[in-house]
């Protein structure tokens, strides 16, 4: 009896997980010249972006604030006699510092300072000469090293290309079967309420017209390719041409619906086929 109850509980949990995976994730995407806005919801709950958490005040900050309040409350005003003593001490220190500044330097001290300055200038000249010699040697070394590094990079790049070619030869026979299986699942990805507004322009009228034609062809060809792979519903698609002005403005909005179960199925099919 207990075993049957456990089986029913497990089956109920599996059914609940399957139902959860069958509900679609909703992603609202808005892209324009100013910023990119992405909002993801699942079961009506906001998944992304997460609300910013307010940092909690630490115990140390609370204690420091309490200590400051106590110190402010414990401070008492000084008496007139204590204020007079403090002023006298300040005047004495000012007079001592003034006397120290007035005392002239001796001839020997001045002579020592001039000699030290001359010695420092000679040392600086010697250092500059040695630095120039070392720089010339370093440039020669760097040239030789850069040549060797460039050759190593080229050899490494060729080796990577050869490795990719070998892997592609192994994978190539399985790609058609995976595409047939995945294509049906990709159709479950739905682009709804798709709105595209573009504004293109050049200062020259001829260049503006040619640019308008290229952008128009690129946009509608891209939408046709997306329609072959996914389920796309276009609400609005406008490409506007502006003359006597170098501009390129865009405002793209769409809402994507995708089931987590479809994502898991796509990954599972590709792994099985490989």
PDB file of C-alpha atoms in Angstrom:
ATOM      1  CA  UNK A   1       0.000   0.000   0.000  1.00  0.00           C
ATOM      2  CA  UNK A   2       2.794   2.417   0.926  1.00  0.00           C
ATOM      3  CA  UNK A   3       4.610   1.607  -2.324  1.00  0.00           C
ATOM      4  CA  UNK A   4       1.495   2.476  -4.364  1.00  0.00           C
ATOM      5  CA  UNK A   5       1.142   5.807  -2.514  1.00  0.00           C
ATOM      6  CA  UNK A   6       4.800   6.614  -3.194  1.00  0.00           C
ATOM      7  CA  UNK A   7       4.329   5.797  -6.905  1.00  0.00           C
ATOM      8  CA  UNK A   8       1.277   8.069  -7.082  1.00  0.00           C
ATOM      9  CA  UNK A   9       3.210  10.903  -5.412  1.00  0.00           C
ATOM     10  CA  UNK A  10       6.104  10.503  -7.852  1.00  0.00           C
ATOM     11  CA  UNK A  11       3.720  10.444 -10.828  1.00  0.00           C
ATOM     12  CA  UNK A  12       1.956  13.551  -9.513  1.00  0.00           C
ATOM     13  CA  UNK A  13       5.257  15.396  -9.136  1.00  0.00           C
ATOM     14  CA  UNK A  14       6.293  14.409 -12.686  1.00  0.00           C
ATOM     15  CA  UNK A  15       2.912  15.541 -14.065  1.00  0.00           C
ATOM     16  CA  UNK A  16       3.218  18.871 -12.236  1.00  0.00           C
ATOM     17  CA  UNK A  17       6.722  19.431 -13.660  1.00  0.00           C
ATOM     18  CA  UNK A  18       5.502  18.578 -17.172  1.00  0.00           C
ATOM     19  CA  UNK A  19       2.653  21.081 -16.846  1.00  0.00           C
ATOM     20  CA  UNK A  20       5.048  23.762 -15.646  1.00  0.00           C
ATOM     21  CA  UNK A  21       7.408  23.121 -18.565  1.00  0.00           C
ATOM     22  CA  UNK A  22       4.525  23.313 -21.026  1.00  0.00           C
ATOM     23  CA  UNK A  23       3.659  26.929 -20.136  1.00  0.00           C
ATOM     24  CA  UNK A  24       5.464  29.497 -22.254  1.00  0.00           C
ATOM     25  CA  UNK A  25       8.101  31.955 -21.149  1.00  0.00           C
ATOM     26  CA  UNK A  26       7.236  35.466 -22.304  1.00  0.00           C
ATOM     27  CA  UNK A  27      10.080  37.815 -23.282  1.00  0.00           C
ATOM     28  CA  UNK A  28       9.305  41.384 -24.322  1.00  0.00           C
ATOM     29  CA  UNK A  29      12.216  42.967 -26.215  1.00  0.00           C
ATOM     30  CA  UNK A  30      12.501  46.617 -27.244  1.00  0.00           C
ATOM     31  CA  UNK A  31      15.568  47.932 -29.092  1.00  0.00           C
ATOM     32  CA  UNK A  32      16.125  51.510 -30.271  1.00  0.00           C
ATOM     33  CA  UNK A  33      18.891  54.082 -30.638  1.00  0.00           C
ATOM     34  CA  UNK A  34      18.762  55.011 -26.980  1.00  0.00           C
ATOM     35  CA  UNK A  35      18.709  51.705 -25.110  1.00  0.00           C
ATOM     36  CA  UNK A  36      17.786  48.001 -25.040  1.00  0.00           C
ATOM     37  CA  UNK A  37      14.916  46.900 -22.807  1.00  0.00           C
ATOM     38  CA  UNK A  38      14.323  43.194 -22.035  1.00  0.00           C
ATOM     39  CA  UNK A  39      11.599  41.903 -19.716  1.00  0.00           C
ATOM     40  CA  UNK A  40      11.083  38.179 -19.074  1.00  0.00           C
ATOM     41  CA  UNK A  41       8.008  36.777 -17.342  1.00  0.00           C
ATOM     42  CA  UNK A  42       6.945  33.246 -16.413  1.00  0.00           C
ATOM     43  CA  UNK A  43       3.475  32.507 -15.009  1.00  0.00           C
ATOM     44  CA  UNK A  44       2.992  36.273 -14.756  1.00  0.00           C
ATOM     45  CA  UNK A  45       5.988  36.648 -12.415  1.00  0.00           C
ATOM     46  CA  UNK A  46       8.842  38.959 -13.374  1.00  0.00           C
ATOM     47  CA  UNK A  47      11.977  36.851 -13.859  1.00  0.00           C
ATOM     48  CA  UNK A  48      14.252  39.466 -15.459  1.00  0.00           C
ATOM     49  CA  UNK A  49      15.263  42.152 -14.588  1.00  0.00           C
ATOM     50  CA  UNK A  50      15.200  41.420 -10.899  1.00  0.00           C
ATOM     51  CA  UNK A  51      14.305  44.324  -8.573  1.00  0.00           C
ATOM     52  CA  UNK A  52      17.282  45.921  -6.886  1.00  0.00           C
ATOM     53  CA  UNK A  53      17.775  44.894  -3.281  1.00  0.00           C
ATOM     54  CA  UNK A  54      18.076  47.654  -0.695  1.00  0.00           C
ATOM     55  CA  UNK A  55      21.375  47.132   1.176  1.00  0.00           C
ATOM     56  CA  UNK A  56      20.809  46.423   4.837  1.00  0.00           C
ATOM     57  CA  UNK A  57      22.666  48.481   7.423  1.00  0.00           C
ATOM     58  CA  UNK A  58      25.380  46.487   9.116  1.00  0.00           C
ATOM     59  CA  UNK A  59      25.726  46.203  12.869  1.00  0.00           C
ATOM     60  CA  UNK A  60      29.012  48.133  12.814  1.00  0.00           C
ATOM     61  CA  UNK A  61      27.337  51.150  11.168  1.00  0.00           C
ATOM     62  CA  UNK A  62      24.525  51.069  13.713  1.00  0.00           C
ATOM     63  CA  UNK A  63      27.023  50.953  16.589  1.00  0.00           C
ATOM     64  CA  UNK A  64      29.080  53.809  15.141  1.00  0.00           C
ATOM     65  CA  UNK A  65      25.942  55.958  14.837  1.00  0.00           C
ATOM     66  CA  UNK A  66      24.985  55.194  18.426  1.00  0.00           C
ATOM     67  CA  UNK A  67      28.514  56.066  19.614  1.00  0.00           C
ATOM     68  CA  UNK A  68      28.387  59.373  17.721  1.00  0.00           C
ATOM     69  CA  UNK A  69      25.069  60.246  19.344  1.00  0.00           C
ATOM     70  CA  UNK A  70      26.481  59.421  22.763  1.00  0.00           C
ATOM     71  CA  UNK A  71      29.627  61.481  22.145  1.00  0.00           C
ATOM     72  CA  UNK A  72      27.525  64.462  21.044  1.00  0.00           C
ATOM     73  CA  UNK A  73      25.340  64.215  24.124  1.00  0.00           C
ATOM     74  CA  UNK A  74      28.373  63.800  26.459  1.00  0.00           C
ATOM     75  CA  UNK A  75      30.272  66.871  25.148  1.00  0.00           C
ATOM     76  CA  UNK A  76      30.286  69.777  27.609  1.00  0.00           C
ATOM     77  CA  UNK A  77      31.257  73.426  26.859  1.00  0.00           C
ATOM     78  CA  UNK A  78      34.714  74.670  28.013  1.00  0.00           C
ATOM     79  CA  UNK A  79      35.080  77.284  30.709  1.00  0.00           C
ATOM     80  CA  UNK A  80      36.582  80.756  30.096  1.00  0.00           C
ATOM     81  CA  UNK A  81      39.863  79.874  31.899  1.00  0.00           C
ATOM     82  CA  UNK A  82      40.389  76.765  29.746  1.00  0.00           C
ATOM     83  CA  UNK A  83      39.761  78.798  26.595  1.00  0.00           C
ATOM     84  CA  UNK A  84      42.381  81.396  27.661  1.00  0.00           C
ATOM     85  CA  UNK A  85      44.970  78.652  28.317  1.00  0.00           C
ATOM     86  CA  UNK A  86      44.381  77.150  24.889  1.00  0.00           C
ATOM     87  CA  UNK A  87      44.792  80.548  23.184  1.00  0.00           C
ATOM     88  CA  UNK A  88      48.093  81.130  25.039  1.00  0.00           C
ATOM     89  CA  UNK A  89      49.446  77.744  23.902  1.00  0.00           C
ATOM     90  CA  UNK A  90      48.536  78.513  20.294  1.00  0.00           C
ATOM     91  CA  UNK A  91      50.344  81.908  20.454  1.00  0.00           C
ATOM     92  CA  UNK A  92      53.495  80.258  21.874  1.00  0.00           C
ATOM     93  CA  UNK A  93      53.610  77.704  19.053  1.00  0.00           C
ATOM     94  CA  UNK A  94      53.183  80.427  16.421  1.00  0.00           C
ATOM     95  CA  UNK A  95      56.102  82.435  17.890  1.00  0.00           C
ATOM     96  CA  UNK A  96      58.361  79.340  17.991  1.00  0.00           C
ATOM     97  CA  UNK A  97      57.693  78.477  14.348  1.00  0.00           C
ATOM     98  CA  UNK A  98      58.307  82.107  13.289  1.00  0.00           C
ATOM     99  CA  UNK A  99      61.705  82.161  15.081  1.00  0.00           C
ATOM    100  CA  UNK A 100      62.741  78.923  13.372  1.00  0.00           C
ATOM    101  CA  UNK A 101      61.900  80.314   9.935  1.00  0.00           C
ATOM    102  CA  UNK A 102      63.804  83.577  10.498  1.00  0.00           C
ATOM    103  CA  UNK A 103      67.142  81.873  11.393  1.00  0.00           C
ATOM    104  CA  UNK A 104      69.507  82.184   8.368  1.00  0.00           C
ATOM    105  CA  UNK A 105      71.433  79.290   6.955  1.00  0.00           C
ATOM    106  CA  UNK A 106      75.247  79.097   7.289  1.00  0.00           C
ATOM    107  CA  UNK A 107      77.726  79.276   4.401  1.00  0.00           C
ATOM    108  CA  UNK A 108      78.647  75.619   4.794  1.00  0.00           C
ATOM    109  CA  UNK A 109      75.011  74.536   4.556  1.00  0.00           C
ATOM    110  CA  UNK A 110      74.503  76.562   1.374  1.00  0.00           C
ATOM    111  CA  UNK A 111      77.728  75.135  -0.104  1.00  0.00           C
ATOM    112  CA  UNK A 112      76.655  71.580   0.681  1.00  0.00           C
ATOM    113  CA  UNK A 113      73.274  72.079  -0.991  1.00  0.00           C
ATOM    114  CA  UNK A 114      74.851  73.474  -4.197  1.00  0.00           C
ATOM    115  CA  UNK A 115      77.338  70.604  -4.381  1.00  0.00           C
ATOM    116  CA  UNK A 116      74.558  68.055  -3.891  1.00  0.00           C
ATOM    117  CA  UNK A 117      72.559  69.669  -6.700  1.00  0.00           C
ATOM    118  CA  UNK A 118      75.551  69.506  -9.079  1.00  0.00           C
ATOM    119  CA  UNK A 119      76.159  65.866  -8.216  1.00  0.00           C
ATOM    120  CA  UNK A 120      72.501  65.074  -8.865  1.00  0.00           C
ATOM    121  CA  UNK A 121      72.638  66.723 -12.312  1.00  0.00           C
ATOM    122  CA  UNK A 122      75.712  64.627 -13.286  1.00  0.00           C
ATOM    123  CA  UNK A 123      73.999  61.487 -12.074  1.00  0.00           C
ATOM    124  CA  UNK A 124      70.884  62.324 -14.115  1.00  0.00           C
ATOM    125  CA  UNK A 125      72.962  62.775 -17.296  1.00  0.00           C
ATOM    126  CA  UNK A 126      74.647  59.414 -16.783  1.00  0.00           C
ATOM    127  CA  UNK A 127      71.280  57.758 -16.236  1.00  0.00           C
ATOM    128  CA  UNK A 128      69.858  59.270 -19.415  1.00  0.00           C
ATOM    129  CA  UNK A 129      72.780  57.935 -21.458  1.00  0.00           C
ATOM    130  CA  UNK A 130      72.415  54.452 -19.991  1.00  0.00           C
ATOM    131  CA  UNK A 131      68.636  54.518 -20.570  1.00  0.00           C
ATOM    132  CA  UNK A 132      69.124  55.469 -24.250  1.00  0.00           C
ATOM    133  CA  UNK A 133      71.580  52.589 -24.763  1.00  0.00           C
ATOM    134  CA  UNK A 134      69.207  50.146 -23.087  1.00  0.00           C
ATOM    135  CA  UNK A 135      66.268  51.398 -25.181  1.00  0.00           C
ATOM    136  CA  UNK A 136      68.133  50.782 -28.466  1.00  0.00           C
ATOM    137  CA  UNK A 137      68.996  47.267 -27.333  1.00  0.00           C
ATOM    138  CA  UNK A 138      65.399  46.678 -26.223  1.00  0.00           C
ATOM    139  CA  UNK A 139      63.968  47.783 -29.588  1.00  0.00           C
ATOM    140  CA  UNK A 140      66.170  45.282 -31.409  1.00  0.00           C
ATOM    141  CA  UNK A 141      65.084  42.530 -29.054  1.00  0.00           C
ATOM    142  CA  UNK A 142      61.391  43.439 -29.375  1.00  0.00           C
ATOM    143  CA  UNK A 143      61.569  43.403 -33.191  1.00  0.00           C
ATOM    144  CA  UNK A 144      62.992  39.900 -33.213  1.00  0.00           C
ATOM    145  CA  UNK A 145      60.501  38.740 -30.589  1.00  0.00           C
ATOM    146  CA  UNK A 146      57.518  40.258 -32.459  1.00  0.00           C
ATOM    147  CA  UNK A 147      58.522  38.391 -35.644  1.00  0.00           C
ATOM    148  CA  UNK A 148      58.736  35.107 -33.805  1.00  0.00           C
ATOM    149  CA  UNK A 149      55.426  35.725 -31.998  1.00  0.00           C
ATOM    150  CA  UNK A 150      53.697  36.569 -35.306  1.00  0.00           C
ATOM    151  CA  UNK A 151      54.931  33.339 -36.865  1.00  0.00           C
ATOM    152  CA  UNK A 152      53.745  31.346 -33.847  1.00  0.00           C
ATOM    153  CA  UNK A 153      50.279  32.935 -34.042  1.00  0.00           C
ATOM    154  CA  UNK A 154      49.974  32.078 -37.754  1.00  0.00           C
ATOM    155  CA  UNK A 155      50.990  28.467 -37.121  1.00  0.00           C
ATOM    156  CA  UNK A 156      48.538  28.210 -34.208  1.00  0.00           C
ATOM    157  CA  UNK A 157      45.722  29.676 -36.301  1.00  0.00           C
ATOM    158  CA  UNK A 158      46.369  27.175 -39.101  1.00  0.00           C
ATOM    159  CA  UNK A 159      46.352  24.329 -36.593  1.00  0.00           C
ATOM    160  CA  UNK A 160      42.977  25.494 -35.198  1.00  0.00           C
ATOM    161  CA  UNK A 161      41.481  25.638 -38.708  1.00  0.00           C
ATOM    162  CA  UNK A 162      42.704  22.106 -39.446  1.00  0.00           C
ATOM    163  CA  UNK A 163      41.190  20.888 -36.164  1.00  0.00           C
ATOM    164  CA  UNK A 164      37.814  22.517 -36.983  1.00  0.00           C
ATOM    165  CA  UNK A 165      37.827  20.901 -40.452  1.00  0.00           C
ATOM    166  CA  UNK A 166      38.420  17.450 -38.935  1.00  0.00           C
ATOM    167  CA  UNK A 167      35.554  17.929 -36.463  1.00  0.00           C
ATOM    168  CA  UNK A 168      33.240  19.158 -39.241  1.00  0.00           C
ATOM    169  CA  UNK A 169      33.943  16.034 -41.320  1.00  0.00           C
ATOM    170  CA  UNK A 170      32.861  13.896 -38.356  1.00  0.00           C
ATOM    171  CA  UNK A 171      29.684  15.916 -37.696  1.00  0.00           C
ATOM    172  CA  UNK A 172      28.654  16.552 -41.321  1.00  0.00           C
ATOM    173  CA  UNK A 173      26.767  13.238 -41.940  1.00  0.00           C
ATOM    174  CA  UNK A 174      24.483  13.869 -38.918  1.00  0.00           C
ATOM    175  CA  UNK A 175      23.560  17.519 -39.618  1.00  0.00           C
ATOM    176  CA  UNK A 176      20.616  16.876 -42.041  1.00  0.00           C
ATOM    177  CA  UNK A 177      18.891  14.501 -39.606  1.00  0.00           C
ATOM    178  CA  UNK A 178      19.300  16.909 -36.693  1.00  0.00           C
ATOM    179  CA  UNK A 179      17.942  19.810 -38.765  1.00  0.00           C
ATOM    180  CA  UNK A 180      14.806  17.857 -39.731  1.00  0.00           C
ATOM    181  CA  UNK A 181      14.125  17.013 -36.095  1.00  0.00           C
ATOM    182  CA  UNK A 182      14.918  20.452 -34.719  1.00  0.00           C
ATOM    183  CA  UNK A 183      13.041  22.396 -37.421  1.00  0.00           C
ATOM    184  CA  UNK A 184       9.649  21.225 -36.137  1.00  0.00           C
ATOM    185  CA  UNK A 185      10.555  22.203 -32.601  1.00  0.00           C
ATOM    186  CA  UNK A 186      11.846  25.630 -33.646  1.00  0.00           C
ATOM    187  CA  UNK A 187       8.413  26.399 -35.082  1.00  0.00           C
ATOM    188  CA  UNK A 188       7.096  26.377 -31.514  1.00  0.00           C
ATOM    189  CA  UNK A 189       9.146  29.531 -30.869  1.00  0.00           C
ATOM    190  CA  UNK A 190       6.698  32.365 -31.631  1.00  0.00           C
ATOM    191  CA  UNK A 191       7.497  35.993 -32.402  1.00  0.00           C
ATOM    192  CA  UNK A 192       4.322  38.024 -31.862  1.00  0.00           C
ATOM    193  CA  UNK A 193       3.486  41.745 -32.051  1.00  0.00           C
ATOM    194  CA  UNK A 194       6.657  42.360 -34.050  1.00  0.00           C
ATOM    195  CA  UNK A 195       7.055  46.039 -34.930  1.00  0.00           C
ATOM    196  CA  UNK A 196       9.960  47.410 -36.996  1.00  0.00           C
ATOM    197  CA  UNK A 197      10.380  51.105 -37.790  1.00  0.00           C
ATOM    198  CA  UNK A 198      13.534  52.285 -39.583  1.00  0.00           C
ATOM    199  CA  UNK A 199      14.552  55.765 -40.758  1.00  0.00           C
ATOM    200  CA  UNK A 200      17.510  55.981 -43.168  1.00  0.00           C
ATOM    201  CA  UNK A 201      18.908  58.951 -45.004  1.00  0.00           C
ATOM    202  CA  UNK A 202      21.925  60.458 -46.751  1.00  0.00           C
ATOM    203  CA  UNK A 203      22.851  63.985 -47.777  1.00  0.00           C
ATOM    204  CA  UNK A 204      22.977  63.013 -51.459  1.00  0.00           C
ATOM    205  CA  UNK A 205      19.580  62.074 -52.924  1.00  0.00           C
ATOM    206  CA  UNK A 206      21.009  59.259 -55.096  1.00  0.00           C
ATOM    207  CA  UNK A 207      22.896  57.698 -52.186  1.00  0.00           C
ATOM    208  CA  UNK A 208      19.826  58.056 -49.986  1.00  0.00           C
ATOM    209  CA  UNK A 209      17.624  56.217 -52.491  1.00  0.00           C
ATOM    210  CA  UNK A 210      20.190  53.433 -52.988  1.00  0.00           C
ATOM    211  CA  UNK A 211      20.627  53.041 -49.229  1.00  0.00           C
ATOM    212  CA  UNK A 212      16.837  52.885 -48.798  1.00  0.00           C
ATOM    213  CA  UNK A 213      16.616  50.068 -51.340  1.00  0.00           C
ATOM    214  CA  UNK A 214      19.408  48.059 -49.673  1.00  0.00           C
ATOM    215  CA  UNK A 215      17.916  48.419 -46.190  1.00  0.00           C
ATOM    216  CA  UNK A 216      14.446  47.552 -47.440  1.00  0.00           C
ATOM    217  CA  UNK A 217      15.702  44.374 -49.124  1.00  0.00           C
ATOM    218  CA  UNK A 218      17.743  43.362 -46.076  1.00  0.00           C
ATOM    219  CA  UNK A 219      14.823  43.828 -43.663  1.00  0.00           C
ATOM    220  CA  UNK A 220      12.229  41.892 -45.658  1.00  0.00           C
ATOM    221  CA  UNK A 221      14.674  39.116 -46.612  1.00  0.00           C
ATOM    222  CA  UNK A 222      15.620  38.777 -42.952  1.00  0.00           C
ATOM    223  CA  UNK A 223      11.967  38.528 -41.951  1.00  0.00           C
ATOM    224  CA  UNK A 224      11.360  35.835 -44.580  1.00  0.00           C
ATOM    225  CA  UNK A 225      14.304  33.799 -43.252  1.00  0.00           C
ATOM    226  CA  UNK A 226      12.990  34.144 -39.690  1.00  0.00           C
ATOM    227  CA  UNK A 227       9.551  33.057 -40.891  1.00  0.00           C
ATOM    228  CA  UNK A 228      11.031  29.872 -42.380  1.00  0.00           C
ATOM    229  CA  UNK A 229      12.674  28.953 -39.057  1.00  0.00           C
ATOM    230  CA  UNK A 230      10.281  30.334 -36.415  1.00  0.00           C
ATOM    231  CA  UNK A 231       6.640  31.378 -36.221  1.00  0.00           C
ATOM    232  CA  UNK A 232       6.646  35.131 -36.882  1.00  0.00           C
ATOM    233  CA  UNK A 233       3.689  37.512 -36.844  1.00  0.00           C
ATOM    234  CA  UNK A 234       4.514  41.031 -38.006  1.00  0.00           C
ATOM    235  CA  UNK A 235       2.320  43.835 -36.730  1.00  0.00           C
ATOM    236  CA  UNK A 236       4.153  46.708 -38.424  1.00  0.00           C
ATOM    237  CA  UNK A 237       7.206  47.090 -40.693  1.00  0.00           C
ATOM    238  CA  UNK A 238       8.081  50.542 -42.030  1.00  0.00           C
ATOM    239  CA  UNK A 239      11.291  51.699 -43.683  1.00  0.00           C
ATOM    240  CA  UNK A 240      11.298  55.484 -44.185  1.00  0.00           C
ATOM    241  CA  UNK A 241      13.693  57.441 -46.405  1.00  0.00           C
ATOM    242  CA  UNK A 242      14.996  60.910 -45.497  1.00  0.00           C
ATOM    243  CA  UNK A 243      16.928  63.229 -47.821  1.00  0.00           C
ATOM    244  CA  UNK A 244      19.619  65.827 -47.080  1.00  0.00           C
ATOM    245  CA  UNK A 245      20.469  64.234 -43.728  1.00  0.00           C
ATOM    246  CA  UNK A 246      22.804  61.449 -42.570  1.00  0.00           C
ATOM    247  CA  UNK A 247      20.589  59.434 -40.229  1.00  0.00           C
ATOM    248  CA  UNK A 248      19.918  55.866 -39.233  1.00  0.00           C
ATOM    249  CA  UNK A 249      17.226  55.397 -36.598  1.00  0.00           C
ATOM    250  CA  UNK A 250      15.596  52.149 -35.569  1.00  0.00           C
ATOM    251  CA  UNK A 251      12.849  51.068 -33.203  1.00  0.00           C
ATOM    252  CA  UNK A 252      12.249  47.316 -32.998  1.00  0.00           C
ATOM    253  CA  UNK A 253       9.765  45.651 -30.645  1.00  0.00           C
ATOM    254  CA  UNK A 254       8.712  42.028 -30.370  1.00  0.00           C
ATOM    255  CA  UNK A 255       7.322  39.524 -27.883  1.00  0.00           C
ATOM    256  CA  UNK A 256       8.802  36.011 -27.868  1.00  0.00           C
ATOM    257  CA  UNK A 257       6.911  32.996 -26.506  1.00  0.00           C
ATOM    258  CA  UNK A 258       8.861  29.794 -25.959  1.00  0.00           C
ATOM    259  CA  UNK A 259       8.093  26.690 -23.934  1.00  0.00           C
ATOM    260  CA  UNK A 260      10.823  25.249 -21.679  1.00  0.00           C
ATOM    261  CA  UNK A 261       9.763  21.789 -22.834  1.00  0.00           C
ATOM    262  CA  UNK A 262      10.585  22.779 -26.429  1.00  0.00           C
ATOM    263  CA  UNK A 263      14.068  23.899 -25.417  1.00  0.00           C
ATOM    264  CA  UNK A 264      14.666  20.613 -23.593  1.00  0.00           C
ATOM    265  CA  UNK A 265      13.353  18.660 -26.605  1.00  0.00           C
ATOM    266  CA  UNK A 266      15.674  20.528 -29.001  1.00  0.00           C
ATOM    267  CA  UNK A 267      18.695  19.768 -26.823  1.00  0.00           C
ATOM    268  CA  UNK A 268      17.620  16.126 -26.399  1.00  0.00           C
ATOM    269  CA  UNK A 269      17.106  15.591 -30.163  1.00  0.00           C
ATOM    270  CA  UNK A 270      20.482  17.047 -31.062  1.00  0.00           C
ATOM    271  CA  UNK A 271      22.240  14.871 -28.471  1.00  0.00           C
ATOM    272  CA  UNK A 272      20.444  11.704 -29.633  1.00  0.00           C
ATOM    273  CA  UNK A 273      21.215  12.372 -33.289  1.00  0.00           C
ATOM    274  CA  UNK A 274      24.867  13.051 -32.563  1.00  0.00           C
TER     275      UNK A 274
END
